[in-house]
XYZ file of C-alpha atoms in Angstrom:
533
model
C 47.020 60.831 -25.288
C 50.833 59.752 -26.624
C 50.770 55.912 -27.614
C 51.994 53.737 -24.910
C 55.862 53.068 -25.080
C 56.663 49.361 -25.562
C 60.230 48.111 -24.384
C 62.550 47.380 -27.087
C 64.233 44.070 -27.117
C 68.039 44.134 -27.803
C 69.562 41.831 -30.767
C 70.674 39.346 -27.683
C 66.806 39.433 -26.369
C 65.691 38.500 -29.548
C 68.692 35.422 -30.349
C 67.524 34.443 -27.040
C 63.590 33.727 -27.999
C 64.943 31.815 -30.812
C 67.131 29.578 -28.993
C 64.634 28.868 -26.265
C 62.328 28.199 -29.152
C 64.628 25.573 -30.711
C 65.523 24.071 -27.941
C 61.715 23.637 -26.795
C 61.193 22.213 -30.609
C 63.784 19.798 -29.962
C 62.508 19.030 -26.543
C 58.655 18.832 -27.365
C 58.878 17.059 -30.669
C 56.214 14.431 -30.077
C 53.696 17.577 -28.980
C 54.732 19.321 -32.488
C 51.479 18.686 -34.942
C 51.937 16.311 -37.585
C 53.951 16.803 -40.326
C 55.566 19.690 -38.252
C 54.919 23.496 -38.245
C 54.706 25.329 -41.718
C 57.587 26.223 -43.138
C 56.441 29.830 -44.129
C 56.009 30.717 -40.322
C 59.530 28.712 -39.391
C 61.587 30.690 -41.564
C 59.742 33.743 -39.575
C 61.198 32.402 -36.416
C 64.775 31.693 -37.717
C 65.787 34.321 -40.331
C 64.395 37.354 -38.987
C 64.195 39.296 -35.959
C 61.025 40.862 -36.787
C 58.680 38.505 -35.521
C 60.092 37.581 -32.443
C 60.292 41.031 -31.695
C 56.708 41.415 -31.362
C 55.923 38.833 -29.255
C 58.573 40.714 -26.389
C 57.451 43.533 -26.847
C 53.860 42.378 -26.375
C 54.739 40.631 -22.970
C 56.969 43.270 -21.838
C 60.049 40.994 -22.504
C 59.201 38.381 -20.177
C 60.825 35.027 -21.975
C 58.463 32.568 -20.759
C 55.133 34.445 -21.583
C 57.101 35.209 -25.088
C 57.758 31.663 -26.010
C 54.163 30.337 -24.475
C 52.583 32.892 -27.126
C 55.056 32.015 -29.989
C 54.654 28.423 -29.698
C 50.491 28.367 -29.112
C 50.482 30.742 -32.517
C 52.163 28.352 -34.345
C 49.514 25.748 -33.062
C 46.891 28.256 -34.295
C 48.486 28.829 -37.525
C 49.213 24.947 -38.339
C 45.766 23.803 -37.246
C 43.667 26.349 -38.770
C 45.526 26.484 -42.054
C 46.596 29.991 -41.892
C 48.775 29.771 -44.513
C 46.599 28.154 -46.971
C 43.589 30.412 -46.665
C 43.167 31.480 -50.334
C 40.326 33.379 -52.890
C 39.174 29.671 -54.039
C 38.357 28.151 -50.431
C 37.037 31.200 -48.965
C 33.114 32.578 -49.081
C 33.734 35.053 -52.080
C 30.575 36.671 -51.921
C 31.457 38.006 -48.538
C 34.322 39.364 -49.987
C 32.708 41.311 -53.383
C 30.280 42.793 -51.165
C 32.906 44.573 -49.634
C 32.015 43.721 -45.916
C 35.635 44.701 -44.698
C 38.757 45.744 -46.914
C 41.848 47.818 -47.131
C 42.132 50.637 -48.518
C 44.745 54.052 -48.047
C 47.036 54.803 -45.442
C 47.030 56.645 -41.962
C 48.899 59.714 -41.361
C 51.478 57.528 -39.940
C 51.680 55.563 -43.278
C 50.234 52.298 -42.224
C 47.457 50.292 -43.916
C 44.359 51.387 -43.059
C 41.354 48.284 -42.597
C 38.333 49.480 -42.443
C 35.086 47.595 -41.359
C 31.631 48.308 -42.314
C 29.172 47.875 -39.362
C 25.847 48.790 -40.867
C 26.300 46.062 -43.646
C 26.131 43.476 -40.969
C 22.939 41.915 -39.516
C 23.606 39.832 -36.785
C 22.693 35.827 -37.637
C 22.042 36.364 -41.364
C 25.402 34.919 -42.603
C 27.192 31.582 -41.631
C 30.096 32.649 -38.609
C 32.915 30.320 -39.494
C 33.323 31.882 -43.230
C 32.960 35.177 -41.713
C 36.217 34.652 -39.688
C 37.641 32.901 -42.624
C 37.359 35.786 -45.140
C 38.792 37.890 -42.027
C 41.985 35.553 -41.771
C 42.102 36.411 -45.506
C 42.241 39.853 -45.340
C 45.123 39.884 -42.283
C 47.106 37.665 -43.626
C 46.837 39.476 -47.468
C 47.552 43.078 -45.238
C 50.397 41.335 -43.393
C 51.939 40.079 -46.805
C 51.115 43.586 -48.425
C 52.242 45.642 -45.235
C 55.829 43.356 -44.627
C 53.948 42.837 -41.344
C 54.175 46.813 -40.365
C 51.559 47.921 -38.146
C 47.653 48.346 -39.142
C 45.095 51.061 -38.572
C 41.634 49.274 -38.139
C 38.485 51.747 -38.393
C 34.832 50.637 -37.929
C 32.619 52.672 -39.493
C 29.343 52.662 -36.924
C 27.837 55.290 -39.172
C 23.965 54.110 -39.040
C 24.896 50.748 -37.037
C 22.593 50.160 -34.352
C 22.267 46.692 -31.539
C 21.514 44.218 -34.704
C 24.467 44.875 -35.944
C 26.491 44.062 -33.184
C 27.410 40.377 -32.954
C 29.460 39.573 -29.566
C 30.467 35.710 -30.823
C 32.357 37.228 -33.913
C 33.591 40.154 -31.516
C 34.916 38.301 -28.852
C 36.946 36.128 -32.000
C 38.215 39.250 -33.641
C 39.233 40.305 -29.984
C 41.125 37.157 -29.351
C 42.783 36.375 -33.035
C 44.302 40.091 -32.540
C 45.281 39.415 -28.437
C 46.601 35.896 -28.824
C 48.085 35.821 -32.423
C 48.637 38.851 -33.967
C 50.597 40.775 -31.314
C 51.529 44.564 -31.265
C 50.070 44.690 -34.865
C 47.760 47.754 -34.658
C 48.663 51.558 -35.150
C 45.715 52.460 -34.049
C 41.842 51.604 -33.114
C 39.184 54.233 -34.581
C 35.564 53.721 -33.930
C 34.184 55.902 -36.508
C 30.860 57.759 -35.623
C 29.504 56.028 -32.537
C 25.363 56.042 -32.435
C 24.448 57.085 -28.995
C 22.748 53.558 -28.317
C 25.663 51.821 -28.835
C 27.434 53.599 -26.726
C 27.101 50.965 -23.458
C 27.095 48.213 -25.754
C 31.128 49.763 -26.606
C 31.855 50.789 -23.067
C 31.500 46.515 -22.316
C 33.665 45.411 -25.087
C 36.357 48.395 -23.871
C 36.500 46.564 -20.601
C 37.605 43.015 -22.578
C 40.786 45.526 -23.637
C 44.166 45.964 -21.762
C 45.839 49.213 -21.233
C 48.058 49.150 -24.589
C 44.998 48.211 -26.603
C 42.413 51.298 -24.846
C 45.696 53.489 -25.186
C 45.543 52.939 -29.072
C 41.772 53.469 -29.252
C 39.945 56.071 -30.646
C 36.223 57.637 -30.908
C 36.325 59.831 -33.890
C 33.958 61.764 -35.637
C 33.845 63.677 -39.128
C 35.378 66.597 -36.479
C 38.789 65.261 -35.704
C 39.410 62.200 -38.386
C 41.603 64.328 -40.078
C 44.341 64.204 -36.899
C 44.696 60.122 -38.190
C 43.721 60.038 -41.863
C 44.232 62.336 -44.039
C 41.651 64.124 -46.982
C 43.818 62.420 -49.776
C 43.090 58.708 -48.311
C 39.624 59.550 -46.340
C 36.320 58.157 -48.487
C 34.242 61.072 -49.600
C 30.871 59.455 -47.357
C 33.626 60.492 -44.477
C 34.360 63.911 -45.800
C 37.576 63.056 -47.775
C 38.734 63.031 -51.488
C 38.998 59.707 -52.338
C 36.006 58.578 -54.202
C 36.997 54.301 -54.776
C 34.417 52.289 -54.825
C 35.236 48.955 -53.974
C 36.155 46.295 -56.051
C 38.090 42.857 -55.291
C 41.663 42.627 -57.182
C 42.809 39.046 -57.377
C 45.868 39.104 -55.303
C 48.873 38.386 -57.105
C 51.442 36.375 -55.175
C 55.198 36.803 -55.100
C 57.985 36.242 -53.411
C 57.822 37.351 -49.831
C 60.127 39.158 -47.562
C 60.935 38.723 -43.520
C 59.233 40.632 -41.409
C 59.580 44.760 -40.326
C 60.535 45.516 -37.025
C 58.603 48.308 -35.593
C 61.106 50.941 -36.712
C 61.032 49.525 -40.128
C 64.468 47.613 -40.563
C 64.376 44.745 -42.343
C 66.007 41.859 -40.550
C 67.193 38.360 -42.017
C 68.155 37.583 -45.985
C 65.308 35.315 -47.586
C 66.766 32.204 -49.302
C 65.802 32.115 -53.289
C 64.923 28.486 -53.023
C 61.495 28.690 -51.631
C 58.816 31.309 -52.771
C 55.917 32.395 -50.410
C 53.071 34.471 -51.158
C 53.148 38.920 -51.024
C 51.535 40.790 -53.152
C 53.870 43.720 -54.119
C 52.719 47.215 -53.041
C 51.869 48.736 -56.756
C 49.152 45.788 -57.075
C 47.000 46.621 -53.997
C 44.122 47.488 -53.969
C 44.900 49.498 -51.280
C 47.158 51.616 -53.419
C 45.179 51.311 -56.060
C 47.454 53.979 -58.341
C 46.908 54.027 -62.250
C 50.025 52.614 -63.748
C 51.314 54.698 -66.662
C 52.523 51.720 -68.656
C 49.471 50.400 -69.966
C 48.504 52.446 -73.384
C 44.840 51.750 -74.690
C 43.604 52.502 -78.350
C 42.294 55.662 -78.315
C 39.332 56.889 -79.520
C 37.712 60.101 -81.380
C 34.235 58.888 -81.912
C 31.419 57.298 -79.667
C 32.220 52.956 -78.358
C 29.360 52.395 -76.763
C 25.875 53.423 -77.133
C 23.558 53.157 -73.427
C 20.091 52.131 -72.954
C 18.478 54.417 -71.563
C 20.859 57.077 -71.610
C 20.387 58.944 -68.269
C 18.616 56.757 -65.981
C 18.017 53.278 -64.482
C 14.230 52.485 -63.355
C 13.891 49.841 -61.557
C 10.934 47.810 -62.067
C 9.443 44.209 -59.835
C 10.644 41.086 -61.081
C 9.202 38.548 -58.586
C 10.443 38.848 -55.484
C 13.247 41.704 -56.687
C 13.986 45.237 -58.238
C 15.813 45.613 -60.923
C 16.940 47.945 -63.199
C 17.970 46.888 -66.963
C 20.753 48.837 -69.071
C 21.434 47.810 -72.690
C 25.380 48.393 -74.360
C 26.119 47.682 -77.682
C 29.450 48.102 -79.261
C 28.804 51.058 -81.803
C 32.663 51.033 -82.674
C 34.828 49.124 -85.463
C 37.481 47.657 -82.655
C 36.431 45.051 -79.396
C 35.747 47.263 -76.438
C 35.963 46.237 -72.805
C 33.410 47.669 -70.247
C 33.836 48.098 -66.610
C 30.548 49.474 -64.231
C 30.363 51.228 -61.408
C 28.369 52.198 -58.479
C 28.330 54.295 -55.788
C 26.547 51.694 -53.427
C 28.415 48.245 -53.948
C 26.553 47.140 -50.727
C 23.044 48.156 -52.269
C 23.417 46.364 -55.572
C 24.096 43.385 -57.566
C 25.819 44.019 -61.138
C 26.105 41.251 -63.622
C 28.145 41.238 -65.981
C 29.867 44.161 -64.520
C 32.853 43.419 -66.840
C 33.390 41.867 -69.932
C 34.541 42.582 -73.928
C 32.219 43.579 -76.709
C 33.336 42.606 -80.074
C 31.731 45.151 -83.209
C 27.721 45.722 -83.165
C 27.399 44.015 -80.127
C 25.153 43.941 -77.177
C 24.377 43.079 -74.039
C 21.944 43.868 -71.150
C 23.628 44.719 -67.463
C 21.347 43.714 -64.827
C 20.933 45.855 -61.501
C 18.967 44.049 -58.587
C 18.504 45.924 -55.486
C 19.691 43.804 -52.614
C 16.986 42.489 -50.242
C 17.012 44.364 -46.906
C 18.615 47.582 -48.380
C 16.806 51.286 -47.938
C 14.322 52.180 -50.139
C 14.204 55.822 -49.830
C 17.812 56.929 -50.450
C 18.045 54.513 -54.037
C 17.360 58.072 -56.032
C 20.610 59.243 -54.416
C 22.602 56.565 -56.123
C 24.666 56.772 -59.344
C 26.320 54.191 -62.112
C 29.160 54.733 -63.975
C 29.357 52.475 -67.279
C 33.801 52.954 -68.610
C 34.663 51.257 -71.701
C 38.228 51.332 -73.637
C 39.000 50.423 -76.913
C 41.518 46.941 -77.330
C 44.106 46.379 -79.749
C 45.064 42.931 -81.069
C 47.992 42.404 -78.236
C 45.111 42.681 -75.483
C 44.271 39.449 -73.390
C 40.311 39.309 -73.198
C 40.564 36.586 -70.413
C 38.975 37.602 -67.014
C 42.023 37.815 -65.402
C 43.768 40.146 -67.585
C 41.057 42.296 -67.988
C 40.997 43.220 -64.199
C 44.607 43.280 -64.888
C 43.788 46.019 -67.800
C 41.274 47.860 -65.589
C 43.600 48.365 -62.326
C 46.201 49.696 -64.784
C 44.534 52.553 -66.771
C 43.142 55.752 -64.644
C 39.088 56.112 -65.037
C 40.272 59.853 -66.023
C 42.737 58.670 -68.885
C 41.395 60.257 -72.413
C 41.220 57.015 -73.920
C 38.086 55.562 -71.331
C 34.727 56.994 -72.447
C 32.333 57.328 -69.616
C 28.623 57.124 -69.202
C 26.911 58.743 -65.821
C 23.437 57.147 -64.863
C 21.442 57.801 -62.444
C 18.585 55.907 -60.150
C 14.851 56.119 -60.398
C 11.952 53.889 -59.034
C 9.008 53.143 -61.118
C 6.668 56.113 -61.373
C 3.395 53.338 -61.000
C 4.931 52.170 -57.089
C 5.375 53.980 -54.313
C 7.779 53.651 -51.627
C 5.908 52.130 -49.197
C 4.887 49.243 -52.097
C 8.482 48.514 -52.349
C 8.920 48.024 -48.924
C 6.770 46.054 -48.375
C 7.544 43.992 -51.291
C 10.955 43.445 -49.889
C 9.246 43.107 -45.926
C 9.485 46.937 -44.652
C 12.496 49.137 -44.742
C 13.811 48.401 -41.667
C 13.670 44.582 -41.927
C 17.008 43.813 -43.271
C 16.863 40.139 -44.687
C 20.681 39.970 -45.548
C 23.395 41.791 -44.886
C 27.371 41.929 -44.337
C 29.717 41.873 -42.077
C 32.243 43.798 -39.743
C 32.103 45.798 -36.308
C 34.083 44.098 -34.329
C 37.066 45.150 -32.161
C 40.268 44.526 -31.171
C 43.329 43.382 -29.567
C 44.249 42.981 -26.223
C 43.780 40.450 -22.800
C 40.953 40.725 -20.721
C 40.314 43.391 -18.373
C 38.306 45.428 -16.175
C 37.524 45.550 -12.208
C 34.222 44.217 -12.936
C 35.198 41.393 -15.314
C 38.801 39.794 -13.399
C 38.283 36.584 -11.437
C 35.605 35.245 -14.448
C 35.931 32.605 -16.664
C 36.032 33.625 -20.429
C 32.274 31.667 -20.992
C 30.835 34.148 -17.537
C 32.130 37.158 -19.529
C 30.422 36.184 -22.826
C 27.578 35.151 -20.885
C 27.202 38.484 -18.944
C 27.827 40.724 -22.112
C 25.405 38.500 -24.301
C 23.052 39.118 -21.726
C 23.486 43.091 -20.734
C 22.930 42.930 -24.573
C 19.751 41.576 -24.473
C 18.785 43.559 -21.586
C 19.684 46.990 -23.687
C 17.533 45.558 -26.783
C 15.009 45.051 -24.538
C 15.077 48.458 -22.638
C 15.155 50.308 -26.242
C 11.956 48.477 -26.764
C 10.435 49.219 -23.929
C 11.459 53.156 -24.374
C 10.264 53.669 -27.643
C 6.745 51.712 -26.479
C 6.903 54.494 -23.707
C 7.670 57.254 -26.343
C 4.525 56.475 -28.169
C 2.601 55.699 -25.724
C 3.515 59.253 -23.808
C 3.071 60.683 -27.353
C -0.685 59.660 -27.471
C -1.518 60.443 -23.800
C -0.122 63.965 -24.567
C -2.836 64.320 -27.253
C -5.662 62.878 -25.435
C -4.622 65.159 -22.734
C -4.033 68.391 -25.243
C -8.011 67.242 -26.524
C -9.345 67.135 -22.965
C -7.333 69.831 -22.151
C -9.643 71.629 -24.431
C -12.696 70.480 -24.347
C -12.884 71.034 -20.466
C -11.936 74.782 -21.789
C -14.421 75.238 -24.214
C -16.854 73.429 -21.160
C -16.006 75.780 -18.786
C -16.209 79.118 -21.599
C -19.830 77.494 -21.486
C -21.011 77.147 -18.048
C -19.525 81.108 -17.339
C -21.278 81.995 -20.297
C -24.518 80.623 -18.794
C -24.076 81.663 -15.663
C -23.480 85.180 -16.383
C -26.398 85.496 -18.778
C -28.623 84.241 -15.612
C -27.076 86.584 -13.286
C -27.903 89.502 -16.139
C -31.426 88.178 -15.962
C -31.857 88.082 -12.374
C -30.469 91.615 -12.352
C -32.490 93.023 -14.801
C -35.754 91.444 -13.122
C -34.693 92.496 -9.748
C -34.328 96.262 -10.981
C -37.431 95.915 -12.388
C -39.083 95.359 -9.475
C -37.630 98.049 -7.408
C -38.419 100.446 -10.193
C-alpha cells in the first residue's frame, strides 16, 4: 500500500500560519506562560518554513486546526521543559540499558528508532522517567535528523501481555498525535507473537488513516523491503553487529528545520547557539573516523583472566562472573568491553586506562529477571589500544577515543570470551535463586505505538478516560482468558492420560474376561462330547 499523499502548503500557506501566529501572540499575551515561549522553538516559527509546514500538512491545511496545534505545542514544550531535557536530569540507567535507541537508516534514508519490547515489564520502573528518557531520545533524533522524518520499529520478538503497558502507550500515542506531527516514515511492528495480536488490533483502532497507512507488520520475511542488510541487527537477520552503547551527545550549533522534500528553509542567526549533534558523532552512524591514529603494537597489552571463559558463580543474591586484566605492556593502555547481551548484564568498569603492570578485575552480574538457559549463548569482547603521551585519559575523551578508532583497526588487540555457569549448580538452582525463569523482577522499557487521533467505529462518541478504561480492561480480560486456556491445556493434557490408562486397562479387562470365557466354553465342549461318546 503507497503512503498516503499529504497536501503541500504553498510559500503563501505557510507566511500565512506565521502571521496568524503573531498576531494571536500579540493578541493572547496575558495567556502566553511566564517568561514567554522558548526561544529555540520561536525562532522555529519565524525563520523557517519547515515547521509550520508540518503542522498543515497534518490538518490538511485547515488554518485554524493548524494554529490550535502550533500554539498548544508550544504550551507542551514550555511547560514540560522540552528544551531542557538533558543526560544529567534524566534516569540514565534507563538509557545504558539500551531500552530504546537509534541506530541506522531505512531504505528511504531516515533514522531508524527502534524499541525493545521484551526488555519491558510492565510496573517495574517509575512511568514519568520513562517518558522523560523518551523526550530525550526525540528531541536528540530531531536535532540529529534536522527534523526529517523517523522510522520507529518495535521489536515484539519474545514480548508477550506483561510487556505491554497501555498508560505509557496511550502517552507515546498522544506526544506523536498532538506534538510531533507528520514526523514518522514509517511504523514497523517487528515479529508480532500471536497473543498479542488483539491486544495490537485495539491500539490500531486509537490510529487515524495516515498513521494505519504508515504501519507495518513485518517479519524476518519482508524487513528487507524497509531496512536494508547493511543497517538491519544481525538478531534480525542483518549485518550490522553494534552492540549498544550510550555516546554523550555533543551539542552544536543547530540548523532550521527540513521540509519534507528536504530544503532547508530560513538562515540561522550566529548570535545564539542551540543544541544538534552533527551527523559523524551519532551513534546512529556510528562510522570509525580515520583521523584518530593509536600507538601500535607488535607484542601482547593485556593479559586475561581466565583466558576463554567467564563462570559465573553466587554472590548473595547475584551471578557473577569475574575477569582479571593487567597491563603486560611498557605504554598506558585503554580497555573497552563488550557484550553481546547489554540487556542481560551489568559491566563495571567497562572502560578505563591501565598504566604498566597493572590490574584490575571486570565484574559481570547477571541481571535479575533475565533467562537462565540461553547465558551459554552469550559472548564478551575485552579491546584495548595502546596511548601515546598526547592522549586525554579523562572519561570523556576516552569515549571520544573509542567512537573514533574501528574495533577492526590493527592497532586494537582483542580478546573473545565466552559464558559458562558453574559446573556445581544447575539451571533450575539458578532460577530459583533469582525467583524462576519466567519471573522477571526488572526490566526495560519500550513497545509502544504511535501517532495519530483517535479512531475506530467502536471507539467515536467516548471520552479519552472510557477508551483507556475499555482497553485496560479487554486487557485484563485477555490475561485472564490465557490463564484460563493454559489451566484447560493441562488439565485436558492429564484427562487424556487418565483416559489413554483406562483406555487400557478396560482392554487388557476385556482380553481377560474373553479369555475366560472361551476356556469355559472349551470345557463345556469337551465334557459335552464326552458324554455323547
Amino acid at each position: 500500500m503507497p503512503l498516503p499523499e499529504f497536501l503541500n502548503p504553498t510559500p503563501a500557506q505557510v507566511a500565512e500560519l506565521r502571521q496568524l501566529f503573531k498576531e494571536k501572540l500579540e493578541r493572547d499575551a496575558a495567556k502566553v506562560p511566564a517568561g514567554g515561549f522558548h526561544e529555540h522553538d520561536m525562532r522555529w516559527v519565524f525563520e523557517g518554513d519547515g515547521w509550520l509546514t508540518k503542522f498543515l500538512e497534518n490538518n490538511d491545511l485547515n488554518m485554524k486546526e493548524s494554529l490550535k496545534q502550533l500554539w498548544e505545542t508550544l504550551e507542551w514544550r514550555k511547560s514540560s521543559g522540552i528544551n531542557e531535557i538533558r543526560e544529567d536530569n534524566i534516569r540514565m540507567e534507563y538509557i545504558n540499558d539500551g531500552l530504546m535507541y537509534p541506530r541506522g537508516r531505512d531504505v528511504d534514508g531516515k533514522t531508524v528508532f527502534i524499541f525493545r519490547s521484551k526488555l519491558y515489564v510492565r510496573g517495574t520502573r517509575n512511568l514519568d522517567d520513562l517518558k522523560k528518557c523518551f523526550l530525550y531520545w526525540i528531541e536528540r533524533i530531531i536535532r540529529e535528523a534536522n527534523d526529517d522524518l523517523v522510522t520507529i520499529v518495535f521489536d515484539l520478538t519474545d514480548a508477550g501481555l506483561s510487556n505491554v503497558d497501555m498508560d505509557y502507550t496511550k502517552y507515546i500515542i498522544n506526544t506523536f498525535k498532538n506534538y510531533y506531527p507528520c514526523s514518522l516514515n514509517y511504523i514497523l511492528i517487528y515479529d508480532l507473537p500471536w497473543i498479542l495480536n488483539a491486544t495490537f488490533q485495539i491500539i490500531k483502532k486509537l490510529l487515524p488513516a495516515k498513521a494505519v497507512d504508515r504501519l507495518r507488520n513485518i517479519s524476518s520475511k519482508n524487513i528487507r523491503e524497509y531496512i536494508d542488510d547493511d543497517n538491519m541487527p544481525r538478531s534480525w537477520g542483518g549485518k550490522d553487529d553494534y552492540v549498544f552503547q550510550f555516546v554523550p551527545e555533543r551539542r552544536k550549533s543547530m540548523e532550521l528545520p527540513l521540509t519534507q522534500n528536504g530544503i532547508q528553509n530560513g538562515i540561522l542567526s550566529k548570535k545564539v547557539h542551540f543544541a544538534n549533534l552533527s551527523p559523524p558523532e551519532s551513534p546512529m552512524l556510528d562510522k570509525p573516523s580515520t583521523t584518530f591514529q593509536a600507538e601500535s603494537s607488535e607484542g601482547e597489552m593485556l593479559r586475561i583472566k581466565p583466558q576463554n571463559t567467564i563462570t559465573f558463580s553466587r554472590l548473595g543474591n547475584d551471578l557473577v562472573g569475574t575477569v582479571e586484566i593487567t597491563n603486560v605492556d611498557t605504554k598506558d593502555v585503554s580497555y573497552k568491553v563488550k557484550t553481546t547481551a547489554p540487556e542481560k548484564f551489568r559491566v563495571r568498569p567497562s572502560t578505563g586506562v591501565l598504566p604498566p603492570s597493572a590490574s584490575v578485575n571486570i565484574n559481570v552480574m547477571l541481571q535479575q529477571g533475565q533467562q537462565m538457559h540461553t547465558i551459554n549463548r552469550e559472548k564478551f569482547l575485552v579491546m584495548c589500544i595502546g596511548l601515546t603521551d598526547e592522549i586525554s585519559t579523562n572519561p570523556q575523551d576516552l569515549t571520544e577515543l573509542w567512537k573514533k578508532i574501528s574495533a577492526k583497526s590493527s592497532s586494537v588487540e582483542q580478546h573473545r570470551l565466552k559464558c559458562a555457569l558453574p559446573a556445581n549448580c544447575d539451571e533450575s538452582g539458578l532460577e530459583s535463586m533469582f525467583g524462576g525463569a519466567g519471573n522477571v523482577i526488572a526490566g526495560p522499557d519500550q513497545y509502544g505505538v504511535m501517532s495519530g487521533s483517535f479512531g475506530g467505529s467502536s471507539m467515536m462518541g467516548m471520552g479519552a478516560d472510557k477508551q483507556m478504561s475499555l482497553l485496560q480492561q479487554t486487557i485484563s480480560h485477555l490475561n485472564e482468558t490465557t490463564h484460563r486456556l493454559e489451566v484447560q491445556v493441562k488439565r485436558n493434557h492429564r484427562f487424556q492420560w487418565i483416559t489413554c490408562v483406562l483406555f487400557v486397562l478396560l482392554a487388557l479387562a476385556i482380553v481377560y474376561i474373553l479369555k475366560i470365557e472361551i476356556k469355559s466354553h472349551a470345557s463345556e465342549y469337551c465334557t459335552t462330547a464326552e458324554r455323547n461318546h
